[in-house]
Amino acid sequence: MKSPKTKKQQRLEKKKKKMAALLEIVKLNDEDRMFKMKQTVDETNNSTSDEIKDEENTTIKEDKECDRKKPRLSEEEYLKLKQELKERKKLLKARPRLQLKPIGGNACLVSYSSDVERVPLLFSDIQNLLLYSILGHHSPCTTMRWCQLEKYNKITHTIVFVVEGLTEYHFMSYESVFSSITSNLEFRLEVFTPSSYGSTIIEELIAVPLSRTQSDKLIKQFGSLDTAFQNGTDMIRLMKAVFPVNIPMFKNNNDLPSTDKFSRVKLLLSIRQMVEENYPVPIKGDLARKYRDYIFTKDSYLEVTAKSPMLGLDCEMCKTDTGNLELTRISLVDESYNVIYDTLVKPKNQIIDYLTQYSGITKELLSDVTTTLADVQKELKKIIPPDCILVGQSLNSDLHTLKMMHPYIIDTSVIFNITGERHRKSKLQLLAKNFLGVNIQQGTKGHCSTEDSQASMKLVQLKLANSIDFGDAVIQADLQVCETIKFGNNNTYEKQKKKPEINKYAMSIFNYIAKEQRTATIVGTEEIINEYSKYLSTSSLKVKNDENYKESDQIRLVTSDNNKHAVERATEIAIQHQFVLCHVKISEEKLQNERLKRTFSTVNKWINKLWDHTATNGLACVVFSGQENGANGACFLNVKKQML
């Protein structure tokens, strides 16, 4: 039996042989490349004699035969090579890595094409990444819907460069000018302009909405969020509300119908939610091209109120030879569950799968149908009131099938939740059984659109008759609620204490940074700094200007003379803070056609300077804010890697 020492020596010898074989392969590859290079030179050099060629080929052949002999590594060489490979592996393992999820991939800017249909991100998505890069699992939004950042704790610092006034269109049209972006920033994404949904670029980046836990804690301490705000907490009041684009902002009307306990307006999807739930929305930018064939349900809308009428909507679809689902039946019901519109529809393209088990549609049903999608659209424009609220389960798919857009939506898949996780939605069949005590979508003949639209209407009315957190396990933070409380004709619902709305208040991103014993700086002109100061006016943080800043302070405000000075100052102090935010604003005169290229060239130089002063493993983020009533914004990202 061999001793352990002998076995160890054998293993070591095997490793040496493997390493020697690896080196031999590398050398052979180098020889092949050298041989090809010399062969090319020989072919193009007519003055070279045949004798010299023969000599060179003979030499190469001799060298190859000599080099094919296995090299023998000394113990010292082997250990040195092993250590180098170990260090390389260690560096690769510790390197932070940013990866896009499908939602992020859908927002990527690519070469302009009529076939491109991007779905932009929200700037709050970018805020989530910035928070996570600094706080990691301590971030209030650890689950990012659009990307994944691995090894966040290895991020050295985060540098954000906001260029207000530029758009994704500017980048796409002058991509060659922005060489610092194309060379260094791997991820290039389209982002909705904040003004298009009633916000601002500054608010979107630094105002972090209160979590439910934070809200409950403040209410327990102060009695209400308003009182907490007035008592000098670090809360900030959001400057603008989220409201549908090009639609008048609605008010909370206290004059409620006798059946409702709160305003139905509170159940409407915001424009932010509509984007996240993939509803068709009239937002400018590349997404507008995706919906270029869509029409509005009305030419103009009235302000929605607590007494606005609700209509339940449901559609059935079949698969056509285009590979898409097309409308084959539509039903509308009113608040009394009366069917006010129900018709079969003949698709424009040939049906290849009736999906009868789901749609309930058969070939026989559609044999004599002549109603088209255009006919349905015209009829809906007549039927739907200008302040109507459409009610249904996942109405985004129905509206896409109808190729129509509507501003006021109540989605039962959003307002009801029995899973305790917002991204896991429950089917209408399950919601109807649990909350209404009725069975729908039974049998093998498929769904009935009138039955489904009536069920959705009943669910919304049930919620309105109780409270805003009724049937929502996420808000209630009680996953057992749907197991312990039964619903039906002979059962009652035990009232839950109504939770307050928290969308009026937020916490500054700088509060989270300081909580983790990190420091941050904001660099910009006096106009820019004054805008940020509005969100820090009630803060208890140690906020100091550049001249008075000390290492013990938490936030550094650097006021610059102009944009160029702001960038220079940001590069000088970049490595001194974990979070650096440099904000410049491009004036309208610098965006005139004759000055565009020169302006973009200057911005490109600024981006390059900031990239050069980003430390290894630092996260660099360049933001183009977009323009009001113009093209969307853009975000460019990358983690600076160490050269190996």
XYZ file of C-alpha atoms in Angstrom:
644
model
C 0.000 0.000 0.000
C 1.411 3.371 -1.015
C 2.009 5.965 1.648
C 0.023 9.243 1.703
C 3.231 11.075 0.884
C 3.712 9.065 -2.288
C 0.106 9.744 -3.354
C 0.611 13.436 -2.799
C 3.721 13.372 -4.956
C 1.782 11.581 -7.686
C -0.951 14.188 -7.635
C 1.658 16.929 -7.842
C 3.307 15.262 -10.829
C -0.050 14.976 -12.601
C -0.709 18.675 -12.037
C 2.725 19.499 -13.440
C 2.010 17.452 -16.548
C -1.347 19.182 -17.054
C 0.269 22.589 -16.664
C 3.030 21.663 -19.067
C 0.458 20.466 -21.612
C -1.400 23.774 -21.283
C 1.774 25.725 -21.941
C 2.541 23.536 -24.933
C -0.863 24.312 -26.475
C -0.332 28.043 -25.934
C 3.072 27.878 -27.612
C 1.739 25.889 -30.544
C -0.979 28.512 -31.050
C 1.658 31.244 -30.988
C 3.749 29.290 -33.519
C 0.775 28.902 -35.846
C 0.087 32.619 -35.729
C 3.768 33.391 -36.381
C 3.854 30.942 -39.269
C 0.799 32.573 -40.900
C 2.265 36.034 -40.458
C 5.578 35.021 -42.062
C 3.765 33.243 -44.839
C 1.782 36.422 -45.615
C 4.932 38.523 -45.652
C 6.630 36.027 -47.983
C 3.734 36.080 -50.435
C 3.678 39.883 -50.682
C 7.422 40.399 -50.832
C 8.429 39.562 -54.415
C 12.077 40.462 -53.859
C 12.662 37.602 -51.478
C 14.621 34.739 -53.059
C 13.471 31.135 -53.034
C 16.575 30.187 -51.045
C 15.648 32.577 -48.246
C 12.084 31.233 -48.241
C 13.348 27.669 -47.985
C 15.650 28.671 -45.174
C 12.853 30.385 -43.284
C 10.507 27.433 -43.725
C 13.235 25.036 -42.644
C 13.916 27.173 -39.572
C 10.234 27.301 -38.687
C 9.924 23.565 -39.114
C 12.940 22.917 -36.922
C 11.611 25.352 -34.304
C 8.233 23.622 -34.317
C 9.789 20.180 -33.937
C 11.931 21.497 -31.123
C 9.058 23.241 -29.376
C 6.781 20.210 -29.599
C 8.884 18.582 -26.932
C 7.152 18.816 -23.560
C 8.577 21.685 -21.488
C 9.594 20.767 -18.019
C 8.543 23.168 -15.283
C 10.678 23.577 -12.247
C 9.031 23.458 -8.844
C 9.427 27.233 -8.497
C 7.913 27.962 -11.937
C 4.971 25.688 -11.261
C 4.174 27.298 -7.907
C 4.467 30.784 -9.411
C 2.078 29.915 -12.259
C -0.344 28.302 -9.824
C -0.355 31.429 -7.666
C -1.012 33.651 -10.675
C -3.996 31.544 -11.711
C -5.290 31.585 -8.142
C -5.064 35.394 -7.950
C -6.838 35.757 -11.293
C -9.654 33.484 -10.165
C -9.961 35.428 -6.922
C -10.264 38.738 -8.778
C -12.893 37.370 -11.148
C -14.897 35.921 -8.273
C -14.909 39.211 -6.354
C -15.796 41.408 -9.323
C -19.265 43.062 -9.143
C -21.490 42.151 -12.056
C -24.561 43.862 -13.483
C -27.028 41.746 -15.473
C -30.309 42.677 -17.120
C -33.535 40.803 -16.547
C -36.065 40.517 -19.408
C -37.743 43.823 -18.443
C -34.372 45.564 -18.598
C -33.583 43.904 -21.896
C -36.842 45.231 -23.355
C -35.700 48.790 -22.541
C -32.325 48.513 -24.287
C -31.427 51.097 -26.899
C -30.360 49.436 -30.138
C -29.706 50.710 -33.626
C -32.810 52.516 -34.824
C -35.226 50.310 -36.689
C -38.932 50.426 -37.448
C -39.209 46.935 -35.969
C -37.856 47.973 -32.576
C -40.518 48.122 -29.866
C -38.935 49.100 -26.584
C -40.703 49.384 -23.251
C -38.851 52.103 -21.302
C -38.007 51.899 -17.615
C -39.094 54.395 -14.979
C -36.482 56.569 -13.296
C -37.559 55.007 -10.011
C -36.106 51.761 -11.423
C -32.750 53.506 -11.752
C -33.135 54.820 -8.199
C -33.615 51.241 -6.983
C -30.301 50.218 -8.538
C -28.454 53.197 -7.046
C -29.815 52.368 -3.593
C -28.908 48.709 -3.933
C -25.368 49.515 -5.088
C -24.801 51.320 -1.770
C -27.011 49.474 0.700
C -27.359 46.007 -0.780
C -29.788 43.861 1.207
C -30.454 46.782 3.554
C -32.043 48.693 0.683
C -35.805 49.294 1.012
C -36.193 47.921 -2.524
C -33.987 44.840 -2.649
C -35.915 43.126 -5.448
C -35.267 44.987 -8.676
C -37.681 44.114 -11.454
C -35.307 44.902 -14.321
C -31.724 43.983 -13.330
C -29.525 42.060 -10.922
C -26.351 43.371 -9.269
C -24.052 40.634 -7.996
C -21.349 41.316 -5.372
C -22.842 44.695 -4.467
C -20.574 44.823 -1.408
C -17.568 45.037 -3.748
C -18.848 48.268 -5.360
C -16.294 50.919 -4.366
C -18.531 53.944 -5.010
C -21.398 55.107 -7.199
C -21.091 58.084 -9.548
C -24.216 59.560 -11.141
C -23.999 62.176 -13.888
C -27.337 63.800 -14.741
C -27.507 65.739 -18.008
C -30.791 67.624 -17.988
C -32.186 68.483 -21.403
C -30.781 65.580 -23.434
C -32.915 62.685 -24.667
C -32.565 59.154 -25.982
C -33.191 60.607 -29.445
C -30.093 62.800 -29.124
C -27.993 59.760 -28.312
C -29.459 57.602 -31.075
C -29.043 60.337 -33.689
C -25.473 61.259 -32.706
C -24.240 57.931 -31.347
C -20.815 58.322 -32.987
C -20.233 61.573 -31.073
C -20.899 59.896 -27.714
C -17.852 57.637 -27.927
C -17.367 57.683 -24.137
C -20.767 56.020 -23.769
C -20.380 53.455 -26.545
C -16.848 52.527 -25.404
C -17.324 52.405 -21.634
C -20.994 52.103 -20.670
C -22.248 48.680 -21.655
C -25.900 49.049 -20.673
C -27.903 51.681 -22.584
C -31.582 51.955 -21.683
C -34.571 54.111 -22.571
C -36.367 55.690 -19.582
C -39.679 57.527 -19.389
C -39.353 61.293 -19.007
C -40.524 62.013 -15.417
C -42.621 64.981 -16.498
C -44.741 62.640 -18.627
C -46.190 61.099 -15.459
C -46.188 64.178 -13.264
C -42.792 63.966 -11.577
C -39.329 65.529 -11.863
C -35.890 64.059 -12.487
C -34.627 65.163 -9.050
C -37.624 63.710 -7.220
C -37.358 60.429 -9.099
C -33.688 59.989 -8.208
C -33.587 61.008 -4.545
C -37.110 60.710 -3.079
C -37.615 57.110 -1.893
C -41.321 56.396 -1.172
C -42.106 55.347 2.391
C -42.430 51.648 2.977
C -45.440 50.288 4.829
C -43.213 49.456 7.840
C -41.860 53.001 7.994
C -45.369 54.404 7.708
C -46.714 52.248 10.558
C -43.789 53.186 12.789
C -44.274 56.919 12.215
C -48.039 56.715 12.753
C -47.530 54.808 15.980
C -45.125 57.490 17.207
C -46.886 60.659 15.966
C -50.478 59.620 15.283
C -50.408 60.477 11.560
C -47.975 61.029 8.725
C -48.906 64.687 8.486
C -48.050 65.159 12.170
C -44.801 63.275 11.700
C -43.878 65.565 8.824
C -44.690 68.679 10.861
C -42.579 67.440 13.782
C -39.334 67.749 11.872
C -38.727 64.143 10.891
C -36.605 63.391 7.846
C -39.694 62.852 5.692
C -40.038 64.856 2.519
C -43.309 65.763 0.846
C -43.496 64.675 -2.757
C -43.803 67.689 -5.018
C -46.053 66.172 -7.667
C -48.615 63.402 -7.902
C -48.764 60.656 -10.491
C -51.614 61.082 -12.967
C -52.476 59.825 -16.470
C -50.763 61.588 -19.360
C -52.764 64.271 -21.176
C -55.714 63.652 -18.849
C -56.875 66.249 -16.260
C -55.809 65.328 -12.745
C -58.657 63.836 -10.720
C -59.768 64.876 -7.264
C -60.923 62.783 -4.330
C -64.646 63.435 -4.213
C -66.117 62.946 -0.750
C -69.660 62.670 -2.149
C -69.727 58.869 -2.297
C -72.430 56.545 -3.624
C -74.422 54.936 -0.790
C -72.839 51.540 -1.549
C -69.222 52.722 -1.304
C -67.129 53.192 1.842
C -64.333 55.033 0.022
C -63.760 56.670 -3.341
C -63.420 54.343 -6.306
C -60.835 56.805 -7.617
C -58.395 55.308 -5.092
C -58.497 51.965 -6.923
C -57.440 53.401 -10.273
C -54.128 52.356 -11.735
C -51.625 55.202 -11.868
C -49.681 55.775 -15.067
C -46.698 54.182 -13.316
C -48.693 51.037 -12.598
C -50.087 50.970 -16.125
C -46.558 50.992 -17.512
C -45.464 48.222 -15.136
C -48.562 46.142 -15.923
C -48.009 46.536 -19.692
C -51.085 48.638 -20.430
C -51.099 50.669 -23.651
C -50.347 54.277 -22.659
C -50.022 57.462 -24.752
C -46.487 58.312 -23.685
C -44.134 59.941 -26.145
C -40.913 58.325 -27.317
C -40.182 54.999 -28.946
C -43.051 53.287 -27.137
C -45.453 55.560 -29.016
C -44.524 53.728 -32.245
C -45.572 50.455 -30.670
C -49.066 51.871 -30.157
C -49.287 53.863 -33.386
C -52.308 51.804 -34.528
C -54.121 52.167 -31.197
C -56.963 54.629 -30.695
C -58.507 56.284 -27.617
C -61.815 55.050 -26.253
C -63.004 58.700 -26.426
C -61.809 61.759 -28.290
C -61.739 63.639 -24.963
C -62.294 62.695 -21.323
C -63.969 64.240 -18.307
C -62.490 64.313 -14.828
C -63.057 61.052 -12.973
C -64.866 61.253 -9.607
C -66.182 59.007 -6.860
C -69.462 58.781 -8.793
C -68.027 58.065 -12.229
C -69.756 55.061 -13.839
C -68.019 51.688 -13.964
C -68.292 49.200 -16.826
C -67.063 45.619 -16.626
C -65.104 44.522 -19.702
C -63.913 41.137 -20.890
C -62.726 39.843 -24.259
C -62.162 36.409 -25.774
C -59.451 35.794 -28.360
C -58.362 33.183 -30.887
C -54.939 32.595 -32.429
C -54.513 33.605 -36.070
C -51.906 32.808 -38.723
C -49.969 35.948 -37.676
C -49.082 34.151 -34.467
C -51.041 36.725 -32.438
C -54.291 36.588 -30.511
C -57.145 38.478 -32.164
C -60.533 39.555 -30.824
C -63.449 37.155 -31.356
C -65.866 38.239 -28.610
C -66.364 41.260 -26.349
C -68.783 41.858 -23.468
C -69.603 44.987 -21.436
C -71.737 44.996 -18.271
C -72.915 47.893 -16.100
C -72.943 48.178 -12.301
C -76.235 46.294 -12.148
C -74.630 43.405 -14.108
C -76.805 44.100 -17.148
C -75.157 43.214 -20.448
C -75.044 46.432 -22.467
C -72.845 45.165 -25.295
C -72.016 41.614 -26.328
C -70.908 40.617 -29.794
C -68.864 38.086 -31.698
C -66.096 39.454 -33.900
C -64.503 38.184 -37.104
C -60.697 38.520 -36.957
C -58.866 40.212 -39.823
C -56.581 37.188 -40.292
C -57.280 33.475 -40.591
C -57.800 31.583 -37.323
C -55.458 28.634 -36.810
C -56.472 27.816 -33.222
C -59.857 28.680 -31.713
C -58.551 27.991 -28.168
C -62.069 26.773 -27.403
C -61.147 25.405 -23.955
C -60.346 28.988 -22.923
C -62.278 31.256 -25.289
C -65.452 29.229 -25.726
C -65.263 30.163 -29.420
C -65.875 27.565 -32.157
C -65.788 27.636 -35.937
C -69.562 27.308 -36.034
C -70.071 30.356 -33.818
C -68.093 32.595 -36.165
C -69.368 31.156 -39.458
C -71.860 33.979 -40.169
C -70.161 36.797 -38.192
C -69.322 39.970 -40.119
C -68.522 42.368 -37.247
C -64.914 43.567 -37.411
C -62.529 45.101 -34.906
C -63.105 48.533 -36.471
C -66.870 48.103 -35.922
C -66.267 47.262 -32.241
C -64.009 50.280 -31.767
C -66.643 52.633 -33.203
C -69.344 51.134 -30.999
C -67.221 51.366 -27.846
C -66.489 55.037 -28.505
C -70.251 55.617 -28.510
C -71.065 53.490 -25.448
C -68.262 54.403 -23.027
C -68.893 57.653 -21.090
C -66.049 60.229 -21.006
C -65.427 59.682 -17.261
C -66.019 55.916 -17.333
C -63.928 53.518 -15.254
C -63.256 50.213 -16.999
C -63.224 47.219 -14.644
C -61.756 43.795 -15.356
C -59.157 41.124 -14.665
C -55.800 41.954 -16.326
C -57.420 44.363 -18.751
C -54.076 45.090 -20.360
C -54.469 42.059 -22.639
C -58.058 43.052 -23.507
C -57.052 46.610 -24.440
C -54.135 45.349 -26.529
C -56.537 43.061 -28.373
C -58.961 45.957 -28.886
C -56.039 48.216 -29.890
C -57.489 50.914 -27.661
C -56.250 53.082 -24.780
C -58.248 54.225 -21.763
C -57.091 56.376 -18.812
C -59.245 55.041 -15.959
C -58.713 51.379 -15.100
C -59.497 49.195 -12.059
C -57.702 45.861 -12.402
C -58.967 43.128 -10.074
C -55.672 41.239 -10.435
C -53.954 44.244 -8.823
C -56.425 45.307 -6.119
C -56.977 41.733 -4.890
C -54.109 39.559 -3.700
C -54.229 36.304 -1.743
C -50.612 35.250 -2.241
C -48.920 37.916 -0.121
C -46.549 38.693 -3.003
C -47.419 41.489 -5.397
C -45.910 39.819 -8.488
C -47.870 36.589 -7.925
C -51.406 37.195 -9.126
C -54.490 35.074 -8.563
C -56.828 33.947 -11.337
C -60.306 35.434 -11.585
C -61.765 31.968 -11.004
C -59.997 31.712 -7.628
C -60.899 35.269 -6.583
C -64.563 34.669 -7.420
C -64.648 31.456 -5.420
C -62.863 32.871 -2.355
C -64.547 36.274 -2.154
C -67.906 35.842 -3.910
C -68.576 32.211 -3.111
C -69.366 31.447 -6.760
C -67.845 29.098 -9.310
C -67.055 30.478 -12.746
C -65.195 29.163 -15.790
C -66.463 25.640 -15.127
C -66.594 22.810 -17.652
C -64.748 22.286 -20.916
C -66.683 24.700 -23.138
C -64.422 27.620 -22.321
C -64.865 30.954 -20.572
C -67.875 33.214 -20.910
C -66.966 36.885 -21.307
C -70.232 38.127 -19.782
C -69.755 35.885 -16.742
C -66.163 37.048 -16.284
C -67.014 40.744 -16.638
C -69.846 40.383 -14.098
C -67.526 38.627 -11.646
C -64.950 41.420 -11.941
C -67.629 44.050 -11.309
C -68.882 42.196 -8.214
C -65.338 41.950 -6.822
C -64.754 45.691 -7.190
C -68.113 46.480 -5.586
C -67.287 44.135 -2.696
C -64.038 45.949 -2.066
C -65.724 49.369 -2.260
C -68.269 48.184 0.310
C -65.496 47.287 2.781
C -62.084 49.021 2.782
C -59.173 49.771 0.511
C -57.096 46.974 2.070
C -59.905 44.425 1.800
C -58.762 41.279 0.005
C -55.153 42.442 -0.309
C -52.769 40.286 1.709
C -49.833 42.488 0.752
C -51.313 45.601 2.344
C -52.661 43.710 5.307
C -49.304 42.003 5.829
C -51.275 38.982 6.987
C -50.920 35.957 4.757
C -53.562 34.059 6.749
C -56.349 36.536 6.070
C -57.772 34.625 3.132
C -57.663 31.324 5.011
C -59.357 32.479 8.220
C -62.001 34.772 6.695
C -64.621 33.209 4.432
C -66.836 35.121 2.058
C -70.301 34.299 0.836
C -73.936 35.133 1.332
C -74.074 33.966 4.963
C -70.638 35.132 6.092
C -69.432 38.522 7.266
C -66.115 40.221 6.864
C -64.304 41.264 10.014
C -63.271 44.890 9.551
C -59.593 45.658 9.377
C -58.277 49.014 10.486
C -57.846 51.160 7.399
C -54.245 51.823 6.525
C -53.335 55.378 5.554
C -52.100 56.305 2.127
C -48.365 56.936 2.062
C -47.829 58.116 -1.476
C -47.576 61.754 -0.393
C -44.349 61.274 1.550
C -40.882 59.856 0.999
C -37.462 59.601 2.585
C -34.386 61.056 0.940
C -31.914 58.624 -0.594
C -29.263 60.488 1.417
C -30.888 59.387 4.692
C -30.340 55.767 3.712
C -26.760 56.470 2.681
C -25.944 58.235 5.964
C -27.588 55.460 7.964
C -24.966 53.065 6.614
C -22.164 55.419 7.692
C -21.512 56.510 4.111
C -21.060 60.012 2.720
C -22.491 61.673 -0.386
C -22.005 64.825 -2.422
C -24.171 66.815 -4.839
C -22.403 68.972 -7.426
C -24.103 71.570 -9.617
C -24.755 75.213 -10.270
C -26.565 77.356 -7.702
C -29.879 76.778 -9.501
C -29.434 73.002 -9.353
C -28.282 72.949 -5.714
C -31.298 75.026 -4.689
C -33.612 72.443 -6.268
C -31.988 69.599 -4.331
C -32.049 71.655 -1.129
C -35.860 71.638 -1.222
C -35.720 67.921 -0.524
C -33.192 68.374 2.295
C -34.774 71.353 4.053
C -36.337 69.234 6.823
C -33.443 66.812 7.088
C -31.544 66.181 10.322
C -28.483 65.143 8.335
C -25.235 67.056 8.592
C -25.421 68.938 5.295
C -22.526 71.315 4.607
C -21.388 73.402 1.681
C -18.056 72.736 0.007
C -16.085 75.321 2.008
C -17.286 74.133 5.429
C -17.384 70.393 4.779
C -15.505 68.082 7.176
C -15.032 64.329 7.160
C -17.539 63.974 10.013
C -20.302 65.549 7.890
C -22.664 63.377 5.842
C -23.776 65.402 2.819
C -21.584 67.775 0.833
C -23.152 70.448 -1.379
C -20.755 71.751 -4.019
C -21.951 74.874 -5.844
C -20.190 75.433 -9.168
C -19.913 78.497 -11.391
C -21.007 76.595 -14.499
C -21.423 73.090 -15.927
C -17.746 72.713 -16.804
C -16.699 73.667 -13.299
C -19.243 71.201 -11.863
C -17.678 68.305 -13.774
C -14.147 69.348 -12.813
C -15.090 69.571 -9.146
C -16.858 66.205 -9.285
C -13.752 64.512 -10.692
C -11.591 66.042 -7.942
C -13.687 64.641 -5.095
C -15.050 61.496 -6.793
C -13.075 59.005 -4.709
C -13.783 60.790 -1.424
C -17.443 59.735 -1.238
C -19.468 56.570 -1.681
C -22.144 58.452 -3.640
C -21.376 61.295 -6.045
C -24.186 63.071 -7.895
C -23.155 65.626 -10.523
C -26.050 67.434 -12.202
C -25.719 69.754 -15.201
C -28.409 71.475 -17.245
C -28.077 72.095 -20.984
C -29.697 75.358 -22.080
C -32.099 75.447 -25.020
C -29.834 77.666 -27.117
C -27.097 75.031 -26.928
C -29.515 72.524 -28.401
C -30.139 74.492 -31.575
C -29.377 72.507 -34.719
C -26.189 74.392 -35.616
C -24.779 73.865 -32.086
C -25.910 70.305 -31.404
C -22.778 68.463 -32.423
C -20.480 70.797 -30.493
C -22.698 70.511 -27.389
C -22.728 66.723 -27.576
C -18.960 66.635 -28.049
C -18.562 68.658 -24.854
C -20.917 66.361 -22.932
C -18.965 63.372 -24.241
C -15.723 64.851 -22.843
C -17.390 65.365 -19.458
C -18.583 61.751 -19.402
C -15.078 60.573 -20.285
C -13.550 62.612 -17.440
C -15.961 61.179 -14.892
C -15.337 57.658 -16.175
C -11.581 58.155 -15.849
C -12.074 59.220 -12.218
C -14.348 56.286 -11.407
C -12.487 53.789 -9.248
C -12.166 50.123 -10.149
C -15.410 48.294 -9.288
C -17.219 51.633 -9.202
C -20.725 51.923 -10.652
C -21.013 54.678 -13.262
C -24.471 55.970 -14.192
C -25.107 58.646 -16.835
C -28.661 59.975 -17.066
C -30.276 61.941 -19.906
C -33.426 63.420 -18.364
C -35.555 63.607 -21.520
C -37.684 66.593 -22.480
C -41.191 67.596 -21.518
C -43.559 66.846 -24.411
C -40.556 65.450 -26.283
C -38.469 62.299 -26.507
C -37.875 60.044 -23.510
C -34.750 60.032 -21.393
C -31.942 57.478 -21.294
C -29.675 55.838 -18.755
C -26.189 54.464 -19.419
C -24.570 52.111 -16.904
C -21.532 49.988 -16.238
C -19.317 48.688 -13.456
C -15.680 49.633 -14.071
C -13.649 46.453 -14.263
C -10.064 45.878 -13.236
C -7.796 44.958 -16.121
C -6.446 41.416 -15.732
